[in-house]
Amino acid sequence: MRAYKPKDDVQAKAYYTDRFYVAPQVPKSSVEEDEIFANDLAVIKAKFEVKDAYIQVEQMVIHINANDIYGVLELMRDELAYTQLSEMSAIDWLAKDDTFEIFYQMLSMTKRKRIRVKYFIKNGQAVDSVEKLFRSADWSEREMFDMFGIEANNHPFMKRILLPYDWQGNPLLKTYPLEGDEFAAWYEVDKIYGKEARDIIGPELRDTAHVDRYDSERFARLGHEVPKGTEITGDEPAVSASYQEEGGVFLVKKLDKESSIVIDDPQR
Amino acid sequence: MAQVKNRLTPFFENITFDRDDNELVLNFGPQHPSAHGQLRLMLHLQQEQIVKAHPDIGYLHRGMEKMAENMIYNEFMPTTDRMDYIASSSNNYGFALAVEKLIGLEVPRRAKVIRMLLLEINRLMSHLFWLATTALDIGAMTVFLFAFREREYLMDIIEGYCGARLTHAAIRIGGVPLDIQDSFLHQLRVFLNKLPQNIKDYEDLLDSNRIWLMRMEEVGIVSTEMALSWGCTGPMLRASGVAWDIRKEEPYELYDEVEFDVPFSDKGDNFARYRIYMEEMRQSAKILYQCIEMYEKCEKEGQTELMAHAPKYISAPKLDIMTQNYSLMQHFVLVTQGMRPPVGEVYVPTESPKGELGFYINSQGGPYPYRLKLRAPSFWHTGILTDLLPGHYIPDVVSIIGTTNIVFGEVDR
């Protein structure tokens, strides 16, 4: 029987895991242990529902409802002095329970504290843009849209940012293979030469580690150089890989080791 | 193969030249020598003044976050070199520190000192490179040649350490792979003793240079609110009146043991950023002198360990691998399967020469990170051009891009 390969997560998997291996956990501690975090959490809890809160690796993590995000970040910025949104993006949990996890990494420079605000959305659901609060979210949300296909409501310019506007597919989804999909393989061929040239040119070789023994078109295989397009049978004579010019190197007529100086201290 | 006619014919994007408002759309880049990489700017112009700017990025996108999800942790280390390739050890370090925090590793003191030496050398290299290229963009050819000469010395030192000049991969998760070479400290000292004079030379050429001042002063003013809102960090933020340096505020490695100042300015213009870069070079030199002392103290006290001892995650020293069966087995498993950090997530910021370089890692207990997000400072320093450029003139674009110090390896990742 063929080994089962899940289609909802095509990323690299461990090829061997011990049957009895139990992964350890990064320790989580209670928010009460840190006074500043405890105060911040109390202020947020007074106005919004907080589903879960803990401290992990010196930073507080809070889980909130998806539609509270604008309010929570506004409260954190204006009343709790979390003045910078360092980072925001998503994590793909589609294979597990058809959700995305969105995280916002907040920084308070006066308190020297960092909080990660998180929530879950269903597949296909949009998030509320926080671009009005933090301009940095403008580009972060576009990147998230580009990479995961998650749209942000009320965003002024919801377009792809890193990939071309006419690209199809969202590369950071777990269903997207590392070397790209069918669309990616034909994208540049179609763009540069047109669809009608597909038969002549063939799909783009996107696995850079791929080696084709009989390919003399793409410089992907050879042990030695042959003219472009040569028919390769596998019995060509080996060419020695020496590049020494005949009669010595240009300008250096004869190397006299005795009278030459070797500079070993560049700052002499 | 038959010759196929290609379709790369000129292509104009909805440009109308006969509009009433006389607005012209100028396409700046993606191949522009002063864009410092593949930056494309769509500039809407009224005469020579910019009314709207639209930065377009992604020409160097290699999908590093995707690659990380398909690589074991140690395998990803050389890839981080290709982010900010001007100071690649600082990327290596950011990633190594994030994984160490995730695992909960303590790195030996000697390795910490070597890491700090490397980090500060990288900062100097990056700032010298910044000075050289920005000065060249503005027309100061001499400064370019001077600064590249000094950078070359530093690259020689790094090359002696790890064999590479740009893509160092000089830091490992859990420590450093090698001790520094014999000539390292001597070469560094020679360099550092010359550096104050070198910096003075640059300043003599630039500080009272009328062209330099005209291009720098009162140009590209970033207000404090704007810098905070756009997520600016590093010199960009410090030039705008916020004295925030992660080395000082949230110290990692041995930065709490060294003495240095954090220069900042409330002007927010190009010239303020230039002054901050120059001052930071002096501070780096100060840190490096202290690191040299720390290293010599380590040597005197006989601290020779370079890698953390954690057999579950880190291979044993080469000598043990070659002589002890269990170490060899452990090493084999770690190389073929990779280390498996605990389940959890971590966000670790470090102060790279460009600003806050953060690594967010979500581990599900497997040998591959489930999600890895790279927070590169230049990404936002490019984004801010949208709001910063309007109101300026075309020549200012060049000097503003110069002082934001963006590197496209980390913008596009």
XYZ file of C-alpha atoms in Angstrom:
681
model
C 0.000 0.000 0.000
C 1.232 3.477 -0.775
C 2.123 5.696 2.165
C -0.625 8.199 2.933
C 0.348 11.777 2.207
C -1.994 14.387 3.624
C -3.057 17.007 1.071
C -3.960 19.691 3.585
C -0.363 20.060 4.778
C 2.302 19.416 2.161
C 5.228 20.888 4.099
C 8.277 18.863 5.124
C 7.570 16.305 7.836
C 9.854 14.506 10.229
C 10.695 11.177 8.595
C 10.948 9.426 11.916
C 9.394 10.123 15.273
C 9.681 7.810 18.219
C 6.324 6.187 19.094
C 6.566 7.284 22.684
C 8.009 10.756 22.088
C 6.140 13.419 24.020
C 7.166 16.910 23.055
C 8.024 19.120 26.032
C 6.317 22.504 26.445
C 7.783 25.981 26.671
C 6.785 26.911 30.223
C 3.873 29.305 30.687
C 3.457 31.283 33.863
C 0.571 33.148 35.397
C 0.090 36.837 34.591
C -0.083 37.567 38.340
C 3.673 37.024 38.577
C 4.365 40.287 36.774
C 2.846 43.411 38.275
C 2.844 45.540 35.117
C 1.291 42.805 33.007
C -1.321 42.125 35.682
C -2.346 45.798 35.687
C -2.503 45.949 31.899
C -4.598 42.822 31.790
C -7.018 44.218 34.389
C -7.525 47.369 32.280
C -8.197 45.318 29.156
C -10.464 42.885 30.990
C -12.610 45.750 32.276
C -13.719 46.577 28.743
C -13.200 43.467 26.632
C -13.526 39.743 26.994
C -10.127 38.058 27.433
C -10.312 34.338 26.735
C -6.877 33.378 27.919
C -3.804 35.174 29.232
C -0.390 33.914 30.285
C 3.273 34.850 30.209
C 5.575 32.889 27.928
C 9.256 33.731 27.492
C 8.974 37.115 29.250
C 6.057 38.312 27.130
C 2.356 38.341 27.885
C 0.031 36.588 25.433
C -3.673 37.409 25.480
C -6.427 35.788 23.443
C -9.402 37.982 22.559
C -12.453 37.934 20.299
C -11.841 38.652 16.615
C -14.132 41.696 16.447
C -12.608 43.361 19.520
C -9.185 43.821 17.949
C -9.541 47.479 16.953
C -10.861 48.407 20.385
C -8.211 46.448 22.266
C -5.316 47.908 20.297
C -6.765 51.413 20.626
C -7.041 50.952 24.382
C -3.507 49.585 24.566
C -2.107 52.449 22.524
C -3.949 55.312 24.210
C -4.202 54.185 27.821
C -1.531 51.540 28.337
C 1.297 53.192 26.331
C 1.790 50.308 23.893
C 2.776 52.747 21.202
C 4.227 50.462 18.584
C 2.903 47.549 16.585
C 6.110 45.643 15.890
C 4.665 42.883 13.844
C 1.447 41.161 12.868
C 0.718 38.109 10.812
C -1.206 34.861 10.705
C -0.642 31.174 11.394
C -2.332 28.575 9.246
C -4.336 26.017 11.280
C -6.588 25.020 8.368
C -5.542 21.376 8.520
C -6.387 21.175 12.221
C -9.685 23.022 12.574
C -10.166 25.250 9.512
C -9.008 28.424 11.281
C -6.292 31.040 11.085
C -4.622 32.422 14.161
C -3.778 36.135 13.916
C -1.164 37.677 16.197
C -0.199 41.294 16.887
C 3.122 41.965 18.579
C 2.870 45.152 20.692
C 5.681 47.112 22.301
C 5.590 49.645 25.128
C 8.779 51.666 25.249
C 8.034 53.368 28.543
C 7.267 50.103 30.347
C 9.782 48.012 28.374
C 7.161 45.329 27.909
C 5.853 43.355 24.984
C 2.400 41.857 24.613
C 1.180 39.474 21.924
C -2.525 39.837 21.165
C -4.099 36.877 19.427
C -7.397 35.648 18.075
C -8.764 33.002 15.746
C -10.803 33.510 12.595
C -12.588 30.963 10.423
C -11.330 30.244 6.940
C -12.692 32.911 4.570
C -13.452 35.398 7.317
C -11.902 38.883 7.099
C -10.129 40.712 9.913
C -10.639 44.332 10.985
C -7.858 46.573 9.776
C -5.922 48.466 12.435
C -4.247 50.656 9.831
C -5.997 53.741 11.309
C -4.231 53.098 14.638
C -0.832 52.005 13.399
C 0.338 52.899 9.913
C 2.688 49.922 10.017
C -0.363 47.666 9.775
C -0.874 49.004 6.249
C 1.960 46.904 4.895
C 1.642 44.048 7.406
C -1.963 43.443 6.481
C -1.124 43.556 2.811
C 1.611 40.996 3.408
C -0.816 38.798 5.322
C -3.310 39.098 2.462
C -0.585 38.215 -0.008
C 0.699 35.212 1.924
C -2.531 33.773 3.381
C -5.387 35.375 1.420
C -6.858 36.916 4.583
C -8.524 40.217 3.769
C -8.599 43.202 6.102
C -11.807 45.260 6.253
C -11.425 49.038 5.851
C -7.917 48.739 4.497
C -7.139 51.586 2.042
C -5.245 49.463 -0.499
C -5.862 45.732 -0.162
C -3.490 44.492 -2.846
C -0.642 42.000 -2.928
C 2.658 43.455 -1.781
C 5.489 40.981 -2.421
C 4.083 38.873 -5.249
C 2.814 40.247 -8.591
C -0.779 41.528 -8.633
C -1.832 38.819 -11.098
C -0.400 35.946 -9.051
C -2.695 33.118 -8.015
C -2.331 31.202 -4.779
C -1.133 32.139 -1.299
C 2.313 30.746 -0.679
C 2.362 30.519 3.099
C -0.657 28.233 3.254
C 0.289 24.736 4.320
C -1.472 23.408 1.202
C 0.961 25.306 -1.038
C 4.030 23.251 -1.953
C 7.499 24.683 -1.392
C 8.497 24.634 -5.056
C 5.227 26.292 -6.149
C 2.155 24.931 -7.862
C 1.081 24.456 -11.483
C 0.354 28.175 -11.873
C 3.802 29.144 -10.641
C 5.520 26.775 -13.067
C 3.875 28.446 -16.099
C 3.711 32.043 -14.843
C 6.876 33.397 -16.409
C 6.625 31.285 -19.548
C 3.142 32.668 -20.225
C 4.193 36.175 -19.354
C 7.319 36.333 -21.482
C 6.594 34.040 -24.401
C 2.827 33.513 -24.337
C 0.721 30.433 -23.749
C 1.262 29.181 -27.301
C 4.975 28.669 -26.552
C 4.315 26.293 -23.648
C 4.995 23.179 -25.751
C 8.326 24.500 -26.950
C 9.636 25.847 -23.662
C 8.136 23.605 -21.044
C 7.338 24.437 -17.429
C 9.759 26.423 -15.324
C 12.124 24.281 -13.315
C 11.377 25.472 -9.793
C 13.142 22.819 -7.768
C 16.630 24.302 -7.661
C 18.145 21.081 -6.384
C 16.838 19.145 -9.366
C 19.528 17.569 -11.533
C 18.711 16.221 -14.974
C 21.472 14.031 -16.368
C 20.465 14.623 -19.999
C 19.691 18.331 -19.918
C 22.047 20.591 -21.827
C 19.611 23.539 -22.060
C 19.380 24.712 -18.486
C 22.868 24.081 -17.130
C 21.304 21.885 -14.497
C 23.126 18.659 -14.884
C 26.538 18.479 -16.432
C 29.802 17.261 -15.056
C 31.476 19.232 -17.835
C 30.465 21.838 -20.352
C 29.083 21.031 -23.787
C 27.637 23.396 -26.387
C 24.058 24.451 -25.717
C 21.503 21.953 -26.930
C 23.936 19.103 -27.555
C 22.282 15.709 -27.640
C 23.522 13.959 -24.541
C 23.806 10.233 -24.575
C 25.886 9.701 -21.529
C 29.059 8.521 -23.303
C 30.727 11.849 -24.111
C 34.416 11.874 -23.303
C 35.306 13.543 -20.021
C 36.941 16.950 -20.328
C 39.584 17.831 -17.786
C 38.497 20.743 -15.643
C 41.732 22.667 -15.752
C 41.548 26.351 -16.568
C 45.230 27.203 -16.556
C 45.967 29.312 -19.599
C 48.522 27.978 -22.002
C 51.881 29.635 -21.588
C 51.095 31.036 -18.158
C 48.695 33.658 -16.912
C 48.375 36.990 -18.741
C 50.813 39.636 -17.433
C 52.555 37.228 -15.072
C 55.419 36.070 -17.255
C 57.378 34.158 -14.721
C 56.737 33.994 -11.025
C 59.903 34.554 -9.038
C 59.102 33.512 -5.517
C 62.356 34.796 -4.144
C 61.828 38.410 -5.089
C 58.055 38.606 -4.557
C 56.521 39.983 -1.359
C 53.608 38.270 0.332
C 51.375 40.740 2.138
C 50.017 38.987 5.179
C 49.121 42.045 7.220
C 46.575 44.050 5.215
C 46.987 47.036 7.526
C 50.764 47.217 7.222
C 15.563 24.872 -29.573
C 13.634 27.115 -31.910
C 13.986 30.823 -31.357
C 10.835 32.096 -29.650
C 9.874 35.719 -29.913
C 9.297 37.149 -26.470
C 6.689 39.573 -25.270
C 8.798 41.892 -23.181
C 7.628 44.943 -25.085
C 7.433 48.352 -23.388
C 4.459 48.624 -21.117
C 2.962 51.821 -19.725
C 0.727 51.776 -16.697
C -2.293 54.010 -17.264
C -0.195 57.086 -17.719
C -2.145 59.934 -19.221
C -0.084 62.856 -20.277
C -2.962 65.140 -21.157
C -4.557 65.547 -17.754
C -5.732 68.963 -16.631
C -3.713 68.996 -13.410
C -0.448 68.457 -15.254
C 0.447 65.532 -12.980
C 3.219 63.283 -14.192
C 3.826 59.750 -13.021
C 7.497 58.912 -12.721
C 8.605 55.328 -12.425
C 11.708 55.280 -10.205
C 13.415 51.905 -10.309
C 13.325 48.930 -9.896
C 16.762 49.232 -11.474
C 17.987 52.508 -10.074
C 21.518 52.810 -8.719
C 20.464 54.838 -5.696
C 17.520 52.625 -4.789
C 20.021 50.374 -2.968
C 18.453 47.272 -4.435
C 15.262 46.479 -6.224
C 12.952 49.251 -5.103
C 10.356 50.588 -7.458
C 8.718 53.898 -6.620
C 5.716 55.255 -8.468
C 6.021 58.999 -7.952
C 3.200 61.376 -8.852
C 4.724 64.727 -9.639
C 3.547 68.313 -9.863
C 6.444 69.949 -11.655
C 9.350 68.569 -9.618
C 7.428 68.167 -6.406
C 6.137 64.786 -5.310
C 2.458 64.712 -4.425
C 2.042 60.971 -4.030
C 4.515 58.130 -3.610
C 3.811 54.461 -3.954
C 6.707 52.117 -3.097
C 6.513 48.755 -4.810
C 8.594 45.912 -3.384
C 8.951 42.190 -3.874
C 11.615 42.022 -6.582
C 13.918 40.058 -4.269
C 11.245 37.924 -2.618
C 12.566 34.425 -2.002
C 9.970 33.193 0.442
C 12.285 32.737 3.405
C 9.426 32.138 5.811
C 8.208 29.325 3.584
C 11.713 27.928 3.309
C 12.049 28.011 7.088
C 8.947 25.858 7.462
C 10.650 23.223 5.323
C 14.092 23.262 6.901
C 15.446 22.002 10.174
C 16.574 24.772 12.476
C 20.291 24.538 11.811
C 19.686 24.304 8.077
C 17.993 27.695 8.101
C 20.994 29.508 9.559
C 22.798 30.224 6.239
C 19.518 31.442 4.753
C 19.322 34.190 7.372
C 22.606 35.530 5.963
C 20.698 36.575 2.870
C 18.366 38.903 4.731
C 20.474 41.884 5.691
C 23.494 40.836 3.690
C 25.437 43.938 4.733
C 25.623 42.676 8.331
C 24.780 39.014 8.123
C 26.049 37.920 11.537
C 23.371 40.013 13.187
C 20.709 37.995 11.350
C 22.405 34.742 12.342
C 22.455 35.968 15.875
C 18.787 37.018 15.932
C 17.725 33.581 14.777
C 20.097 31.712 17.092
C 18.908 33.748 20.081
C 15.249 33.092 19.246
C 15.809 29.334 19.131
C 17.877 29.452 22.319
C 15.081 31.318 24.107
C 12.610 28.743 22.829
C 14.709 25.879 24.144
C 15.885 27.744 27.231
C 19.612 27.419 26.556
C 22.372 29.242 28.386
C 25.341 30.039 26.150
C 28.899 29.856 27.575
C 30.459 33.179 28.413
C 33.322 32.957 25.952
C 30.871 32.334 23.108
C 28.868 35.353 24.239
C 31.927 37.564 24.077
C 32.809 36.297 20.595
C 29.252 36.899 19.486
C 29.392 40.449 20.765
C 32.667 41.031 18.947
C 31.061 39.776 15.742
C 27.871 41.771 16.239
C 29.663 45.040 16.803
C 32.046 44.452 13.897
C 28.975 43.856 11.784
C 27.429 47.063 13.032
C 30.555 48.977 12.061
C 30.613 47.278 8.664
C 26.985 48.140 8.079
C 27.352 51.767 9.151
C 30.486 52.219 7.051
C 28.666 50.742 4.078
C 25.737 53.060 4.745
C 27.999 56.094 4.893
C 29.836 55.081 1.726
C 26.762 54.450 -0.417
C 24.761 57.409 0.840
C 27.683 59.751 0.328
C 28.183 58.344 -3.151
C 24.511 58.892 -3.995
C 24.860 62.501 -2.995
C 28.092 62.863 -4.912
C 30.792 62.593 -2.249
C 33.019 60.100 -4.011
C 35.950 60.477 -1.613
C 33.951 59.416 1.413
C 32.814 56.352 -0.498
C 36.400 55.291 -1.159
C 37.515 56.029 2.409
C 34.655 54.178 4.070
C 34.977 51.160 1.795
C 38.676 50.954 2.644
C 37.902 50.754 6.348
C 35.104 48.275 5.759
C 37.555 46.119 3.861
C 39.764 45.790 6.967
C 36.776 44.578 8.969
C 35.810 42.139 6.247
C 39.339 40.754 6.333
C 39.016 40.129 10.064
C 35.666 38.405 9.580
C 37.052 36.425 6.667
C 39.833 35.212 8.900
C 37.252 34.071 11.403
C 34.657 32.301 9.288
C 36.030 32.284 5.749
C 33.280 34.447 4.301
C 33.158 38.161 3.731
C 29.449 38.814 3.303
C 27.433 35.722 4.154
C 29.113 34.762 7.398
C 26.923 32.065 8.995
C 29.339 32.648 11.866
C 26.964 31.906 14.745
C 25.385 28.609 15.717
C 22.370 27.820 17.843
C 23.937 27.339 21.272
C 27.156 29.278 20.764
C 29.778 29.830 18.108
C 31.483 27.106 16.048
C 35.056 28.358 16.442
C 37.300 30.356 18.659
C 38.642 33.549 17.125
C 41.898 33.266 15.224
C 45.198 34.393 16.760
C 45.467 37.602 14.765
C 41.845 38.653 15.434
C 42.374 40.837 18.481
C 45.569 42.395 17.155
C 43.980 43.284 13.822
C 40.901 44.609 15.564
C 42.950 46.768 17.900
C 44.922 48.218 15.032
C 41.674 49.027 13.297
C 40.014 50.513 16.361
C 43.005 52.704 17.148
C 42.735 54.207 13.679
C 38.967 54.508 13.647
C 38.531 57.814 15.542
C 40.833 59.496 13.026
C 38.931 57.859 10.163
C 35.590 59.050 11.476
C 37.051 62.507 11.894
C 38.172 62.409 8.274
C 34.649 61.621 7.100
C 33.230 64.356 9.274
C 35.773 66.888 8.031
C 34.656 66.087 4.525
C 30.935 66.183 5.227
C 29.959 68.177 8.309
C 30.573 71.604 6.857
C 30.186 70.629 3.231
C 27.594 72.983 1.752
C 26.216 70.435 -0.713
C 25.960 67.778 1.973
C 24.168 70.160 4.339
C 21.744 71.319 1.650
C 20.834 67.747 0.807
C 20.594 66.630 4.430
C 19.352 69.407 6.669
C 15.583 69.872 6.947
C 15.035 67.115 4.388
C 12.988 64.011 5.092
C 11.733 64.993 8.528
C 10.164 62.058 10.361
C 8.109 63.172 13.361
C 8.059 61.077 16.520
C 4.404 60.100 16.010
C 5.076 59.061 12.438
C 8.111 57.002 13.414
C 6.205 55.177 16.162
C 3.137 54.635 14.038
C 5.139 53.235 11.130
C 7.022 50.826 13.387
C 10.377 52.541 12.821
C 13.243 51.276 14.942
C 16.973 51.722 15.170
C 18.579 54.956 13.950
C 15.331 55.935 12.185
C 13.530 56.066 15.532
C 16.419 57.505 17.516
C 16.777 60.375 15.029
C 13.115 61.177 15.674
C 13.471 61.788 19.376
C 13.010 58.368 20.976
C 16.102 57.053 22.736
C 15.214 53.390 22.303
C 17.987 50.875 21.819
C 17.170 47.240 22.547
C 20.767 46.604 23.602
C 20.197 49.112 26.393
C 16.519 48.623 27.257
C 16.115 44.859 26.961
C 19.748 43.751 27.124
C 20.753 40.416 25.637
C 24.172 38.743 25.653
C 26.535 40.846 27.794
C 25.273 44.263 26.755
C 24.299 44.985 30.354
C 27.974 44.637 31.333
C 29.421 47.028 28.785
C 29.264 50.753 28.960
C 27.969 52.723 25.999
C 25.656 55.617 25.211
C 22.619 55.698 22.984
C 22.804 58.749 20.729
C 19.483 60.308 19.757
C 18.199 63.493 18.227
C 14.854 65.279 18.094
C 15.354 66.761 14.626
C 14.209 63.738 12.650
C 15.791 64.893 9.375
C 18.423 63.274 7.182
C 21.215 65.119 8.932
C 20.125 63.839 12.359
C 20.242 60.291 11.056
C 23.691 60.886 9.587
C 24.916 62.220 12.951
C 23.487 59.190 14.734
C 25.244 56.746 12.429
C 28.540 58.504 13.027
C 28.071 58.545 16.788
C 27.016 54.886 16.841
C 30.258 53.940 15.153
C 32.143 55.565 18.030
C 29.954 53.726 20.542
C 30.558 50.422 18.748
C 34.279 51.010 18.987
C 33.866 51.642 22.704
C 31.953 48.370 23.107
C 34.563 46.506 21.083
C 37.390 47.675 23.358
C 35.453 46.352 26.336
C 34.762 43.075 24.523
C 38.467 42.634 23.866
C 39.102 43.020 27.601
C 36.329 40.552 28.400
C 37.754 38.055 25.948
C 41.217 38.297 27.449
C 39.710 37.802 30.882
C 37.913 34.659 29.689
C 41.189 33.361 28.341
C 42.991 34.094 31.594
C 40.326 32.293 33.605
C 40.479 29.323 31.276
C 36.896 29.422 30.021
C 37.193 27.466 26.809
C 33.622 26.297 26.142
C 32.148 27.628 22.926
C 28.894 25.685 22.644
C 26.184 25.114 25.204
C 25.979 21.651 26.699
C 22.505 20.313 25.815
C 22.767 16.860 24.253
C 19.078 16.869 23.269
C 19.535 19.896 21.031
C 23.211 20.631 20.429
C 25.885 18.287 19.090
C 28.814 17.542 21.380
C 32.264 19.028 20.613
C 34.050 17.463 17.634
C 36.523 15.666 19.892
C 33.699 13.869 21.703
C 31.970 13.005 18.449
C 35.151 11.402 17.166
C 35.918 9.496 20.348
C 32.640 8.676 22.079
C 29.990 6.454 20.641
C 27.034 8.128 22.283
C 28.086 11.594 21.140
C 28.409 10.308 17.605
C 24.889 8.813 17.709
C 23.502 12.024 19.138
C 25.248 14.057 16.431
C 23.934 11.751 13.712
C 20.354 12.143 14.897
C 20.688 15.934 15.218
C 22.116 16.271 11.717
C 19.730 13.923 9.932
C 16.509 14.598 11.842
C 17.204 17.943 13.421
C 16.615 19.234 16.921
C 13.049 19.302 18.221
C 12.440 22.367 20.378
C 9.547 22.292 22.855
C 5.994 23.208 21.873
C 5.463 26.928 22.235
C 6.128 30.259 20.669
C 8.594 33.029 21.102
C 9.222 36.492 19.732
C 12.766 37.698 20.217
C 13.853 41.200 19.182
C 17.484 42.157 18.727
C 19.057 45.465 17.748
C 20.491 44.877 14.298
C 22.374 47.777 12.657
C 19.169 48.724 10.827
C 16.769 48.480 13.750
C 14.677 45.902 15.533
C 15.232 42.517 13.970
C 12.701 40.109 15.413
C 12.150 36.407 14.966
C 8.765 34.944 15.820
C 8.915 31.157 16.012
C 5.964 28.894 16.574
C 7.141 25.370 17.305
C 4.835 22.364 17.466
C 7.528 20.078 18.804
C 8.701 18.938 15.370
C 12.102 19.380 13.722
C 10.645 22.064 11.429
C 9.266 25.373 12.729
C 5.486 25.431 12.264
C 5.581 29.145 11.533
C 8.497 31.528 11.436
C 7.936 35.245 10.950
C 10.847 37.511 10.218
C 10.394 41.041 11.456
C 12.863 43.021 9.393
C 13.283 46.725 10.213
C 13.786 47.810 6.606
C 10.311 46.603 5.641
C 8.728 49.464 7.580
C 11.481 51.898 6.738
C 10.461 51.364 3.124
C 6.754 51.647 3.930
C 7.255 55.027 5.544
C 8.322 56.421 2.157
C 4.600 56.513 1.284
C 4.068 59.246 3.861
C 7.550 60.736 3.892
C 8.164 61.547 0.235
C 5.114 63.727 -0.624
C 6.128 67.369 -0.480
C 9.742 66.664 -1.358
C 11.504 67.123 -4.679
C 12.982 64.431 -6.905
C 16.602 64.894 -5.754
C 15.470 64.499 -2.137
C 14.186 61.009 -2.924
C 17.747 59.819 -3.338
C 18.988 61.257 -0.059
C 15.910 60.076 1.859
C 16.233 56.511 0.564
C 19.891 56.734 1.490
C 19.351 57.727 5.103
C 16.541 55.212 5.713
C 19.262 52.598 5.139
C 17.019 49.981 3.589
C 18.407 46.669 2.403
C 16.216 44.698 0.057
C 17.353 41.325 1.230
C 15.372 41.935 4.382
C 12.564 44.031 2.918
C 11.491 41.236 0.593
C 12.940 38.308 2.534
